[in-house]
């Protein structure tokens, strides 16, 4: 199936590699991060590279000249999703956004330039390739690809895609989101069609602080969704709660966060449920050269940029957050991480280390002194 409007997209996508958005270098997957101390040397080496690259960029931009000592992570004010006041350059460009993009791009290029990394989706293992292609949505009219990440506003982005394709009249229509119908996934196309779109279309994804995303998934799936309680919750309780292994009456609606983390430690990251699979494994930012990586923390600003970049009609806006949505606050995340046994957290972080490092998120501060506050 050939693109429906190839001439229409030339003015939007042929120029993707110019401007302030820096392109990423292609490459692949870190494989499964195991619960072994053998991973620590390579992780530490990588973090040194990432940190030095980010520091050099900050020096180049003069960002360290007026930097104040940051407050502890737990007491920092969370950025608003919409209506942020940002520093802007003489041309009106968002300086903070440009610098963050450049840091992410430089970090990804450094990591993905390693010899052992695959350089395209065709270099991935069959399972890795299947995962990423099943998470990339296609719009041929506006010539873009969007890799959706569960718990990172993906339902609202799917609404936007349905409006752009004409399947929905408005992003504000009050209906339950069907996550499959009226959407075109890259995995449904032939190899030559996939290659064409990966080469010529504008590609974007959105990321979120890894532990915040994990906690959001835990609270939603095990606190509200009965199907997840039965499928995953009952198994987790039977496996990790003493004295419940043989009980058939377990409902799985009272899984603790500690039990959930123990379950994650025993899971292969490449076979996890998509709601807690690392973002890296879902979207393979080394194997797919994304043109823009937005963040949940700046959802309003970054979504507006993407809609402008793809040439969306003026009436298409990113949806407001649903009134029933319960956000994960800094205080809530602080509570859950600080009540988690330190040993479990130390073993959990390596599974998500690429999400922290590549997307410029600091590791959580759960020292005894910090947690007392």
XYZ file of C-alpha atoms in Angstrom:
373
model
C 0.000 0.000 0.000
C 1.533 3.271 -1.107
C 1.091 6.549 0.793
C -2.170 8.230 -0.137
C -0.779 11.733 -0.463
C 2.898 11.662 -1.241
C 2.973 15.146 -2.748
C 1.114 16.523 0.258
C 3.782 15.292 2.653
C 6.839 16.601 0.834
C 6.466 20.082 2.174
C 6.032 18.687 5.688
C 8.500 15.853 5.957
C 11.255 16.229 3.400
C 12.690 18.986 5.517
C 12.617 16.994 8.715
C 16.380 16.870 9.061
C 16.815 20.621 9.072
C 16.077 23.218 11.726
C 16.631 23.038 15.452
C 15.544 19.421 15.846
C 18.631 17.248 15.748
C 18.262 13.780 14.263
C 19.124 10.638 16.131
C 21.593 7.987 15.129
C 20.044 4.590 14.454
C 20.726 1.478 16.493
C 19.170 -1.171 18.639
C 18.471 -2.806 21.969
C 20.320 -3.369 25.214
C 18.760 -6.788 25.581
C 17.398 -7.901 28.916
C 18.962 -6.348 31.988
C 19.300 -9.139 34.534
C 19.477 -9.067 38.326
C 23.221 -9.584 38.261
C 26.094 -7.435 39.464
C 27.816 -8.125 36.143
C 25.768 -5.356 34.558
C 27.131 -2.657 36.870
C 30.502 -1.918 35.149
C 28.892 -1.355 31.748
C 26.062 0.687 33.269
C 28.496 2.873 35.192
C 30.650 3.392 32.116
C 27.605 4.399 30.117
C 26.423 6.802 32.804
C 29.841 8.483 32.853
C 29.614 9.000 29.083
C 26.079 10.355 29.387
C 26.928 12.648 32.273
C 30.050 14.042 30.625
C 28.213 14.648 27.351
C 25.390 16.465 29.138
C 27.833 18.507 31.221
C 29.809 19.559 28.164
C 26.638 20.704 26.475
C 25.612 22.704 29.541
C 29.023 24.397 29.556
C 28.723 25.171 25.837
C 25.318 26.765 26.379
C 26.486 28.728 29.434
C 23.842 27.028 31.545
C 26.117 26.615 34.582
C 26.808 30.332 34.978
C 23.665 31.018 36.999
C 22.656 27.570 38.182
C 21.466 27.425 41.783
C 21.769 24.366 43.992
C 18.630 22.350 43.289
C 16.207 21.490 46.058
C 15.807 17.791 46.978
C 13.869 15.895 44.359
C 11.029 15.110 46.708
C 10.290 18.760 47.499
C 10.725 20.170 44.017
C 7.707 21.788 42.425
C 6.274 19.735 39.592
C 6.108 21.546 36.232
C 2.646 22.231 34.939
C 1.603 20.308 31.862
C 0.028 23.304 30.171
C 0.752 27.011 30.217
C 4.355 26.882 31.391
C 6.401 30.083 31.522
C 9.630 29.346 29.645
C 12.765 31.195 28.693
C 12.665 32.113 25.039
C 15.368 33.200 22.652
C 15.353 36.288 20.458
C 13.438 34.394 17.770
C 10.783 33.219 20.231
C 12.076 29.643 20.338
C 11.804 27.735 23.619
C 15.429 27.609 24.788
C 14.849 25.003 27.505
C 13.093 22.698 25.065
C 15.838 23.029 22.463
C 18.563 22.288 25.004
C 16.706 19.253 26.370
C 16.239 17.906 22.858
C 19.923 18.415 22.123
C 20.967 16.647 25.331
C 18.730 13.686 24.498
C 19.959 13.572 20.917
C 23.605 13.677 21.936
C 23.092 10.985 24.568
C 21.277 8.698 22.147
C 23.924 9.188 19.466
C 26.644 8.285 21.963
C 24.904 5.134 23.097
C 23.726 4.022 19.679
C 27.113 4.452 18.041
C 28.436 1.438 19.944
C 29.440 -1.475 17.710
C 27.192 -4.009 19.397
C 24.040 -1.975 18.736
C 21.801 -2.760 15.744
C 21.365 0.125 13.320
C 17.806 -0.371 12.074
C 14.603 -2.203 12.928
C 15.777 -4.989 10.605
C 18.797 -5.573 12.825
C 16.616 -6.170 15.865
C 15.646 -9.637 17.024
C 12.241 -10.837 15.743
C 10.655 -10.204 19.160
C 12.154 -6.714 19.462
C 11.096 -5.813 15.934
C 7.555 -7.107 16.514
C 7.230 -5.013 19.680
C 8.351 -1.726 18.159
C 6.379 -2.115 14.915
C 3.238 -2.883 16.927
C 3.697 0.365 18.846
C 4.244 2.722 15.921
C 1.100 4.320 14.530
C 0.958 5.656 10.974
C -0.736 8.670 9.421
C -0.182 8.779 5.658
C -2.024 12.037 5.010
C 0.180 14.078 7.325
C 3.145 11.742 6.874
C 4.147 10.982 10.433
C 4.831 8.015 12.687
C 4.009 8.055 16.394
C 5.375 5.447 18.796
C 2.859 5.204 21.589
C 3.940 4.472 25.164
C 1.213 3.371 27.608
C 0.835 5.707 30.597
C 2.343 8.616 28.646
C -0.844 10.257 27.325
C -1.117 7.710 24.525
C -4.930 7.554 24.700
C -5.170 11.269 23.945
C -2.649 10.984 21.133
C -4.734 8.173 19.636
C -7.733 10.493 19.786
C -5.739 13.064 17.836
C -4.834 10.464 15.204
C -8.470 9.439 14.848
C -9.536 13.050 14.373
C -6.832 13.594 11.748
C -8.000 10.489 9.869
C -11.657 11.508 10.087
C -12.690 8.623 12.335
C -13.574 11.037 15.164
C -15.222 14.427 14.839
C -13.420 15.965 17.804
C -10.811 15.042 20.418
C -13.379 16.008 23.058
C -15.993 13.432 22.025
C -16.999 11.542 25.159
C -16.441 7.919 24.203
C -14.376 5.089 25.606
C -11.122 4.874 23.700
C -10.801 1.858 21.416
C -7.052 1.335 21.182
C -7.159 -0.734 17.983
C -9.961 0.362 15.644
C -9.470 3.151 13.082
C -5.718 3.135 13.666
C -2.983 2.013 11.258
C -0.029 0.225 12.827
C 3.335 -0.045 11.120
C 3.321 -3.797 11.808
C 0.384 -4.235 9.413
C 2.371 -2.982 6.415
C 4.726 -4.792 4.056
C 8.509 -4.463 4.548
C 8.970 -2.061 1.639
C 6.105 0.107 2.922
C 7.662 0.133 6.390
C 11.060 1.143 4.981
C 9.555 4.011 3.008
C 7.758 5.479 6.005
C 10.695 5.071 8.367
C 12.872 6.942 5.887
C 10.540 9.751 4.828
C 8.022 10.407 7.611
C 8.308 12.635 10.669
C 8.749 10.365 13.681
C 8.016 11.238 17.291
C 7.413 9.706 20.707
C 6.739 10.888 24.263
C 8.520 9.819 27.443
C 7.881 10.055 31.187
C 9.910 9.760 34.391
C 10.347 5.952 34.612
C 9.301 5.374 38.231
C 6.360 7.759 37.926
C 5.144 5.864 34.867
C 5.593 2.560 36.703
C 3.613 3.768 39.713
C 0.881 5.120 37.447
C 0.562 1.708 35.797
C 0.480 -0.059 39.172
C -2.253 2.183 40.619
C -4.372 2.050 37.487
C -4.127 -1.627 36.566
C -4.224 -3.184 40.032
C -6.462 -0.589 41.659
C -9.085 -0.138 38.943
C -8.945 -2.752 36.161
C -10.478 -6.108 37.096
C -9.018 -7.947 34.104
C -5.491 -7.025 35.210
C -6.249 -8.016 38.789
C -7.342 -11.465 37.631
C -4.620 -12.009 35.019
C -1.599 -10.516 36.776
C -2.648 -9.643 40.318
C -3.725 -13.118 41.393
C -0.495 -14.608 40.057
C 1.623 -11.996 41.815
C -0.093 -12.582 45.180
C 0.198 -16.364 44.874
C 3.848 -16.137 43.885
C 5.149 -13.484 46.288
C 2.873 -13.485 49.343
C 3.643 -16.094 51.954
C 0.890 -18.591 52.652
C -1.166 -17.719 49.557
C 0.544 -19.913 46.950
C -2.163 -22.579 46.825
C -5.235 -20.470 47.506
C -7.654 -20.496 44.576
C -9.741 -17.648 45.998
C -7.086 -14.961 45.444
C -8.635 -12.031 43.554
C -5.483 -9.989 42.953
C -7.096 -6.673 43.890
C -4.766 -6.005 46.801
C -1.311 -6.368 45.230
C 1.213 -4.262 47.140
C 3.742 -2.115 45.325
C 6.545 -4.207 46.805
C 4.990 -7.404 45.435
C 4.625 -5.754 42.041
C 8.309 -4.779 42.054
C 9.351 -8.322 42.996
C 7.331 -9.549 40.030
C 9.094 -7.071 37.712
C 12.513 -8.221 38.921
C 11.753 -11.734 37.721
C 10.395 -10.608 34.351
C 12.333 -10.358 31.082
C 12.039 -6.730 29.952
C 11.421 -7.837 26.376
C 8.402 -9.922 27.388
C 6.791 -7.545 29.879
C 3.292 -6.175 29.528
C 3.445 -2.930 27.556
C 2.227 -0.854 30.512
C 5.420 -1.518 32.474
C 7.843 -2.483 29.722
C 10.713 0.054 29.569
C 10.134 2.827 27.043
C 13.402 1.921 25.347
C 12.157 -1.570 24.533
C 8.772 -0.322 23.343
C 10.046 2.295 20.891
C 13.708 1.355 20.270
C 15.043 4.937 19.941
C 18.341 3.552 18.674
C 16.775 1.506 15.897
C 14.288 4.200 14.860
C 15.629 7.680 14.129
C 13.003 9.787 15.928
C 12.894 13.428 14.948
C 11.324 14.586 18.197
C 11.020 13.165 21.718
C 8.490 15.005 23.821
C 7.961 14.549 27.548
C 4.938 14.041 29.756
C 6.233 16.731 32.084
C 5.870 19.315 29.289
C 2.961 17.675 27.518
C 1.108 20.822 26.506
C 4.146 22.577 25.073
C 5.572 19.546 23.279
C 2.225 18.407 21.884
C 1.592 21.864 20.460
C 4.976 21.715 18.742
C 4.245 18.320 17.174
C 0.809 19.403 15.925
C 2.366 22.506 14.375
C 5.214 20.474 12.901
C 2.963 17.938 11.143
C 0.716 20.703 9.819
C -2.422 19.682 11.719
C -5.510 21.859 11.060
C -6.045 24.707 13.565
C -9.147 23.059 15.038
C -7.143 20.002 16.144
C -5.855 20.586 19.656
C -4.358 18.167 22.131
C -7.113 17.052 24.557
C -7.347 18.412 28.070
C -6.594 15.934 30.817
C -9.714 13.972 31.832
C -11.369 15.121 35.061
C -11.350 11.603 36.488
C -7.596 11.196 35.973
C -5.598 10.848 39.199
C -2.081 12.216 38.606
C 0.962 10.792 40.338
C 2.238 13.666 42.450
C 5.818 14.114 43.595
C 4.693 13.414 47.144
C 2.940 10.179 46.144
C 5.960 8.898 44.237
C 8.196 9.882 47.164
C 6.005 7.865 49.538
C 5.964 4.701 47.437
C 9.687 4.708 46.673
C 10.685 5.484 50.242
C 8.523 2.688 51.675
C 10.002 0.210 49.193
C 12.888 -1.889 50.596
C 16.126 -0.319 49.358
C 17.374 -3.673 48.083
C 14.379 -3.982 45.760
C 14.851 -0.470 44.380
C 18.562 -1.054 43.771
C 17.701 -4.186 41.788
C 14.829 -2.531 39.927
C 16.646 0.564 38.600
C 18.978 -1.342 36.203
C 15.905 -2.617 34.342
C 14.949 0.982 33.540
C 18.428 2.518 33.437
C 18.256 3.299 29.717
C 14.990 5.197 30.207
C 16.620 7.307 32.916
C 19.826 7.901 30.981
C 18.700 8.367 27.387
C 15.783 10.630 28.240
C 17.654 12.768 30.800
C 15.838 11.806 33.997
C 17.784 11.823 37.290
C 17.791 8.662 39.360
C 15.390 8.901 42.324
C 16.779 10.076 45.640
C 15.735 7.565 48.322
C 18.482 8.081 50.853
C 17.433 7.715 54.499
C 17.837 11.436 55.097
C 15.767 12.348 52.045
C 13.008 9.871 52.866
C 12.664 11.214 56.424
C 11.416 14.469 54.908
